[in-house]
Amino acid sequence: MTRRSTLRTARNQPQQPRSRATVSVILEAAIRVLEQDGWDALTTSRVAEVAGVSVGTLYQYFAHREAIVEALQNRELERASEMLERLLKSPEPKSDRELARAVVEALFGLYKAAPALHRVLAVDGLRLAPPETVVAFDARSVGLVKAFLTVASARLRPMSLEAAAFVIYQSVRASMLAYFLESPAGVNDDVIVDELTELTVRYLTT
Amino acid sequence: MTRRSTLRTARNQPQQPRSRATVSVILEAAIRVLEQDGWDALTTSRVAEVAGVSVGTLYQYFAHREAIVEALQNRELERASEMLERLLKSPEPKSDRELARAVVEALFGLYKAAPALHRVLAVDGLRLAPPETVVAFDARSVGLVKAFLTVASARLRPMSLEAAAFVIYQSVRASMLAYFLESPAGVNDDVIVDELTELTVRYLTT
Amino acid sequence: MTRRSTLRTARNQPQQPRSRATVSVILEAAIRVLEQDGWDALTTSRVAEVAGVSVGTLYQYFAHREAIVEALQNRELERASEMLERLLKSPEPKSDRELARAVVEALFGLYKAAPALHRVLAVDGLRLAPPETVVAFDARSVGLVKAFLTVASARLRPMSLEAAAFVIYQSVRASMLAYFLESPAGVNDDVIVDELTELTVRYLTT
Amino acid sequence: MTRRSTLRTARNQPQQPRSRATVSVILEAAIRVLEQDGWDALTTSRVAEVAGVSVGTLYQYFAHREAIVEALQNRELERASEMLERLLKSPEPKSDRELARAVVEALFGLYKAAPALHRVLAVDGLRLAPPETVVAFDARSVGLVKAFLTVASARLRPMSLEAAAFVIYQSVRASMLAYFLESPAGVNDDVIVDELTELTVRYLTT
DNA sequence: AATGAATGAGAATTCATTCAT
DNA sequence: AATGAATGAATTCTCATTCAT
């Protein structure tokens, strides 16, 4: 399967500042379109218009429509990964419950900042061009969780670390996302954080 | 937002057998297209072709493209609901763990039977026309779970039943789906069922 | 090299009369556009407009833009082939010079009837989609000429029939075409026919 | 039809050596693109890239895209003209057949050296911007041939020199080109040269 | 002179939907 | 009821050309 290259990099030199700026403008525009009008409004011309550049310019930086979403995805996945890594590898000693809560809260913050974006990344991103990207990111996150579980295994219940990491990662992520998407009755910000913390602690520790 | 009515036939009017059959043929065709070629191939003419009817006929039964997906969704959601209801209201006494496992296994069966369909319903369905439908179904499922938790609350840890029902429902559903979509290394059918059972029991009981 | 199919045939049945008519209307429109505004004006929307149908309809019958030119090509090549075949296999006895003149005149008639079309077919057709088509047609025409030369070889000078057929075919065709395209000073309809007849007779006979 | 001027630099103004060099670099790049990737790849940015200059620079020397092809055409036409002139006006006495062969061989050499280029010039050049250019060149070549025929008329058959010059020029040129483009079965380098020589001699002399 | 980012008109193509038969 | 030809708005993407730096 030949995969089209996605970012159009200037032939060689370290991207000019102007270029960088334009790429940014376009991505921000894409987010705005997404947040305001949803996935189906994310047409190349709409994004260009909102970004205040011409379609041509957009295509100077993104090989095709999907490349825009891909770029957004990568940016966001990167942020989430970093957050996870930072917290899980933090040297400050915390109780397991404190750590679980910290992770849940950090994720909460990420999603709350741009719920529509995450909705799209989770929902549409999954069906988009490179399913590998999402799978790979999930694998990477699960890997981080698993690494942590391995270190902490003494304090945990006996279990398949692979599976446990996978399950807790998916559970927390999906519940959080669904919370933002569905605003379920009887659940609020505090409660969801509490419950997901509880879920994590109870599922993993003895 | 005015919502277009979706099925052409009046809700209650006893539908002709031929009509019923045609509707069925179309829905099965849609599933086949979905399973074989994915969401983007689900065009009205493709579905009509596979169903062996003309586009015109298709439009005789479905007001618009989205109505087809909606109908698929409803059918599948109905099945899932029934399953959940049957198990949770079953008179046979089971241990909590047995019941949890029974539900997890039933869900597993449902997904395994038509993974592509569920993928589409979960992933694409969510972004499709009537987000209410999904939300409504989720609400209904969560409601069933909550009803059960209420009855069983004596044996459970103290908690917000609303939130707990929401969290456990989303967690099990998402983990299962992700399992089928991503085939994570180190996890297999048995393990995923075991772990989700464990998750459920640990999260809810003392 | 996978070659896209070009004509969109109605699934099975012998094309409806309406369909046939529409195809014709589109091809005629294409010729008109070509004759009036040249190759670069031959856009799908222009052709559709001139044909009085919508772009959608055009695409119902032609898989892509090139398919239209291909169809024109085939039609015209067919005509030329038939003409050549009819004349060369004609039972009426003619002198070699009479036969040569008959062929040259027939070709002259073909080109004169739609010079712009032939210009495009010769000039643009060559660079278009299926170079094979043109080459194949040339090969077929050369084949017809060669077959004739073989039969008549007793009356001809000794030579490579392959090469002679190729050379005389290309020479007559190109000179005729150039005559229409360039309207060279000092040459008129009668003279060009005379000279190409002369060329043929002198080149082939003793 | 107002015709845009094509070269940026004033016709006679002594061009700077650097300018000359840049023009050359661009033309060579254009040929390389043409030979390697064909007509459709001949975009201004592609040519600039291969030439190692910026599009801006390209436009400094060529008023528009077509001007590049025009320039190529002129260069090549110039060469062909010179060749023809040199041979036809050569003082060394040769038999008619020897002369005919010399011209055919020279033309053969020209085409063989860069078949793709000549293909493009013949096929695409014709449809490009200045049809006058090609017509004018053809007229000039035909003029050279005619001048020669006039001088040699004593040894030739009686005929319209205009027409004969036109016909023989087009015939030899087209057959040669088609030979390179179509690689017809049963014809090789030697044979094609022989036959075109034969064609010329037989057509023109008694 | 050179650069190359930006422009935007315009081209091909798709597909949900309608409606005359 | 069924058919399927016709519609045309909408979308993606290209590329010749300009112009501020």
CSV table of N, CA, C and O in Angstrom, one decimal, chain C residues 31 64 75 92 102 108 118 139 182 184 192:
chain,number,residue,atom,x,y,z
C,31,ILE,N,-17.6,17.4,-30.7
C,31,ILE,CA,-17.0,17.8,-32.0
C,31,ILE,C,-17.2,19.3,-32.3
C,31,ILE,O,-16.3,20.0,-32.7
C,64,HIS,N,-14.7,9.2,-17.9
C,64,HIS,CA,-13.9,10.3,-17.6
C,64,HIS,C,-13.6,11.1,-18.9
C,64,HIS,O,-14.0,10.6,-20.0
C,75,ARG,N,-14.7,6.2,-33.4
C,75,ARG,CA,-15.7,6.4,-34.5
C,75,ARG,C,-15.0,6.8,-35.8
C,75,ARG,O,-15.3,6.2,-36.9
C,92,GLU,N,-14.1,-4.1,-58.6
C,92,GLU,CA,-14.0,-3.4,-59.9
C,92,GLU,C,-12.6,-3.2,-60.3
C,92,GLU,O,-11.8,-2.7,-59.5
C,102,ALA,N,-8.3,7.2,-56.2
C,102,ALA,CA,-9.6,7.0,-55.4
C,102,ALA,C,-9.3,7.0,-53.9
C,102,ALA,O,-10.1,7.6,-53.2
C,108,PHE,N,-9.2,12.6,-48.7
C,108,PHE,CA,-9.4,14.0,-48.8
C,108,PHE,C,-10.8,14.4,-48.3
C,108,PHE,O,-11.0,15.3,-47.6
C,118,HIS,N,-10.2,16.2,-37.3
C,118,HIS,CA,-9.0,15.4,-37.6
C,118,HIS,C,-7.7,15.9,-37.1
C,118,HIS,O,-6.8,15.2,-36.8
C,139,ALA,N,-1.4,0.7,-37.4
C,139,ALA,CA,-0.9,-0.6,-37.8
C,139,ALA,C,-2.0,-1.3,-38.7
C,139,ALA,O,-1.7,-2.0,-39.7
C,182,GLU,N,-2.2,23.8,-42.6
C,182,GLU,CA,-1.3,24.9,-42.9
C,182,GLU,C,-1.7,25.8,-44.1
C,182,GLU,O,-1.1,26.8,-44.4
C,184,PRO,N,-0.9,25.7,-47.3
C,184,PRO,CA,0.4,26.2,-47.9
C,184,PRO,C,0.1,27.0,-49.2
C,184,PRO,O,-0.8,26.6,-50.0
C,192,ILE,N,-3.1,19.1,-54.6
C,192,ILE,CA,-2.6,18.2,-53.6
C,192,ILE,C,-3.1,16.8,-53.9
C,192,ILE,O,-2.3,15.8,-53.7
